[in-house]
PDB file of C-alpha atoms in Angstrom:
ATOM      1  CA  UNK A   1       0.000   0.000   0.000  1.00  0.00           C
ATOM      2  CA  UNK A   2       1.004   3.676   0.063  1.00  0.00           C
ATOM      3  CA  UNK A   3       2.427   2.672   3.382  1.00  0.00           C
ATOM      4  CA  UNK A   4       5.527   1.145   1.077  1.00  0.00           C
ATOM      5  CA  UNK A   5       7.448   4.045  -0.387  1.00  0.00           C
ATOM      6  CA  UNK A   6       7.507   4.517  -4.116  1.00  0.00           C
ATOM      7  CA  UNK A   7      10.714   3.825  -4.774  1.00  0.00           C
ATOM      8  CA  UNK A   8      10.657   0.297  -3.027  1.00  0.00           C
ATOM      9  CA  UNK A   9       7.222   0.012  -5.085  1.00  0.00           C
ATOM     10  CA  UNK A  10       9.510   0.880  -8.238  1.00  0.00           C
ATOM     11  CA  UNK A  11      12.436  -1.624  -7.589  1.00  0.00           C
ATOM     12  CA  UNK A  12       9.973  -4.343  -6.754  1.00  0.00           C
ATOM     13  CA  UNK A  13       9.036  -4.831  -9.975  1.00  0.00           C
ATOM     14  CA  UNK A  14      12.146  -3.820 -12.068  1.00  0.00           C
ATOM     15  CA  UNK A  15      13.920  -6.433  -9.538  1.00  0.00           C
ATOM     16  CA  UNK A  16      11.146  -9.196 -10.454  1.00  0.00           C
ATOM     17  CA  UNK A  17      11.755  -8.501 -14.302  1.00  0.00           C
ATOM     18  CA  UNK A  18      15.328  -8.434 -14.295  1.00  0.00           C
ATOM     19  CA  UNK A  19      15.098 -11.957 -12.394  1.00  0.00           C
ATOM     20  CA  UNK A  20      12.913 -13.392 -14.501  1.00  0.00           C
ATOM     21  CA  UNK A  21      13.877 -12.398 -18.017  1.00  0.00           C
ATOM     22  CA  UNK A  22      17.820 -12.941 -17.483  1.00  0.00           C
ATOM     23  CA  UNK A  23      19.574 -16.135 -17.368  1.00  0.00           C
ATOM     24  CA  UNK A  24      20.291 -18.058 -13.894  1.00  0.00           C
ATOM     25  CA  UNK A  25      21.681 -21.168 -13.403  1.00  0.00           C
ATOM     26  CA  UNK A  26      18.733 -22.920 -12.452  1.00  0.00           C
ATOM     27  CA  UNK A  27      16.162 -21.922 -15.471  1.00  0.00           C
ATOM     28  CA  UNK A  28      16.421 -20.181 -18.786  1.00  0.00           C
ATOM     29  CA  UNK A  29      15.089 -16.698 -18.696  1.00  0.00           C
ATOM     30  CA  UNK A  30      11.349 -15.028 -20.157  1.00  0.00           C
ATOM     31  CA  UNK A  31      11.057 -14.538 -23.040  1.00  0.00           C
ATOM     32  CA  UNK A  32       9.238 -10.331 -22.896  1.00  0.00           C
ATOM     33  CA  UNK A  33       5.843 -10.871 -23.602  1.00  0.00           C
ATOM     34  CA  UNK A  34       6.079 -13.445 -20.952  1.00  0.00           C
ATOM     35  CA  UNK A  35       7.594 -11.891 -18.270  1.00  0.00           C
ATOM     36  CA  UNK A  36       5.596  -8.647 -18.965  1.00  0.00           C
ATOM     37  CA  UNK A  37       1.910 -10.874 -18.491  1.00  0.00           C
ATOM     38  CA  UNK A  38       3.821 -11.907 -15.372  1.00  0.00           C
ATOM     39  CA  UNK A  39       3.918  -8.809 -13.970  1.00  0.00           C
ATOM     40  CA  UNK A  40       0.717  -7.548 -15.435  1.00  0.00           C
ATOM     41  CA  UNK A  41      -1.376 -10.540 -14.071  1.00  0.00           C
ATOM     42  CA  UNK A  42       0.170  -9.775 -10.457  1.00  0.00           C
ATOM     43  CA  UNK A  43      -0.802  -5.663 -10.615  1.00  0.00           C
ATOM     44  CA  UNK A  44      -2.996  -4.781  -7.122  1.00  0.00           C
ATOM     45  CA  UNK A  45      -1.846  -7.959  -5.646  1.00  0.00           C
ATOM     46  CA  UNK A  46       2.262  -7.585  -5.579  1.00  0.00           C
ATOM     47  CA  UNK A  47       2.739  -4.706  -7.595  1.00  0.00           C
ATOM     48  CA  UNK A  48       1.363  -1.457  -7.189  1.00  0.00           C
ATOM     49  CA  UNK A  49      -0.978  -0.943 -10.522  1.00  0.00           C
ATOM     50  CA  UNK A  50       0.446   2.652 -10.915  1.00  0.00           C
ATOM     51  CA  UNK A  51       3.723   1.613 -11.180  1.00  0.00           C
ATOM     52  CA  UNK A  52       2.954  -1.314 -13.151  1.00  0.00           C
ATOM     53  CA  UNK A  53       1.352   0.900 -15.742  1.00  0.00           C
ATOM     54  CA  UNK A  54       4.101   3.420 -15.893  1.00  0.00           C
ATOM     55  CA  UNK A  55       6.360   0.124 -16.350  1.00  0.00           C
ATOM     56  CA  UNK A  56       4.442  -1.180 -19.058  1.00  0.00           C
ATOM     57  CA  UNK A  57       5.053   2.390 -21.448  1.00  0.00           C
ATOM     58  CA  UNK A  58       8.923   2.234 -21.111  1.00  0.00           C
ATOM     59  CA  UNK A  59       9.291  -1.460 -20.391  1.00  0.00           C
ATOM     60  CA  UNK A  60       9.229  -3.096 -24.660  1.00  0.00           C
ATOM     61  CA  UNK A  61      11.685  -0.034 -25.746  1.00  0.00           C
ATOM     62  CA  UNK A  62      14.113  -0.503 -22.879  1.00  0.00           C
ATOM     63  CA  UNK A  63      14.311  -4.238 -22.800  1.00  0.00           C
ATOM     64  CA  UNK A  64      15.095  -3.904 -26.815  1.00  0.00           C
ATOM     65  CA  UNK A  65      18.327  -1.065 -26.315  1.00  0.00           C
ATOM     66  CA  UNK A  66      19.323  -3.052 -23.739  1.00  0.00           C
ATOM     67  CA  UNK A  67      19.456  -6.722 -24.816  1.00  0.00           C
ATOM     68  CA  UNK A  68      20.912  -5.458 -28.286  1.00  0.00           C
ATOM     69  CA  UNK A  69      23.656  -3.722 -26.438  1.00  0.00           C
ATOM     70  CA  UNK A  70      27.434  -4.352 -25.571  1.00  0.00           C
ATOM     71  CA  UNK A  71      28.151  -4.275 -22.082  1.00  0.00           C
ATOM     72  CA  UNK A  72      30.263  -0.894 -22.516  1.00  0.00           C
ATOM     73  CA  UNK A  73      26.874   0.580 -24.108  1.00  0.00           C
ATOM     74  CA  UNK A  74      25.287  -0.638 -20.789  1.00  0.00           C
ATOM     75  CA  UNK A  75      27.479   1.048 -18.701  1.00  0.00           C
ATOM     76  CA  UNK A  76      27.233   4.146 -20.538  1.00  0.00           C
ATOM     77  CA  UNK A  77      23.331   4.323 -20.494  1.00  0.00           C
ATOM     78  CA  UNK A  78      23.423   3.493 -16.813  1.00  0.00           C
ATOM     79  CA  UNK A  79      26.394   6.377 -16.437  1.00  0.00           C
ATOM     80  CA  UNK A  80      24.098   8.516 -17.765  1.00  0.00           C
ATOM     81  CA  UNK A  81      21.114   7.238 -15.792  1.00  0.00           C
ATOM     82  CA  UNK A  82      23.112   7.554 -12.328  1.00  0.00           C
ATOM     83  CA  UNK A  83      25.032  11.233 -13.175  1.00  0.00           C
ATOM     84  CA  UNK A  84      21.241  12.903 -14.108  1.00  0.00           C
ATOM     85  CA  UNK A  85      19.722  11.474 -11.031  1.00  0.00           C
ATOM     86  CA  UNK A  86      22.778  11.673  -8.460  1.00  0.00           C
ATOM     87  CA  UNK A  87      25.650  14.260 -10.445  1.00  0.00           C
TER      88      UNK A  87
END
């Protein structure tokens, strides 16, 4: 509930999806559409709707830059990420 602050809200889900849709040594990851039906079918009962919605509008564009990307790309999008939010 609003109890929970927003930011723990956030990294609840973008922790689920990066568990689910990346590789671990005990199961292959999600495929997208999967993991995103995942997290859509559990909206108002783990995940805060609101943030599952705003998820949802940045979550197919993001997961494609990403998985097409070299890990020095990475770094740099997630350099820029950190140095607007905490530079």
């Amino acid at each position: 509930g609003e109890e929970i602050a927003r930011v723990a809200r956030v990294f609840a889900v973008a922790d689920v999806f990066d568990a689910i849709t990346t590789h671990r040594p005990y199961r292959d990851p999600m495929s997208l559409p999967e993991a995103l039906a995942l997290i859509e079918n559990e909206s108002g009962r783990h995940f805060d709707p609101e943030v599952v919605n705003a998820f949802r509008r940045v979550a197919r564009a993001s997961f494609r830059r990403v998985s097409t990307a070299t890990d020095g790309e990475v770094r740099a999008m997630l350099g820029a990420v950190v140095a607007r939010y905490f530079g």
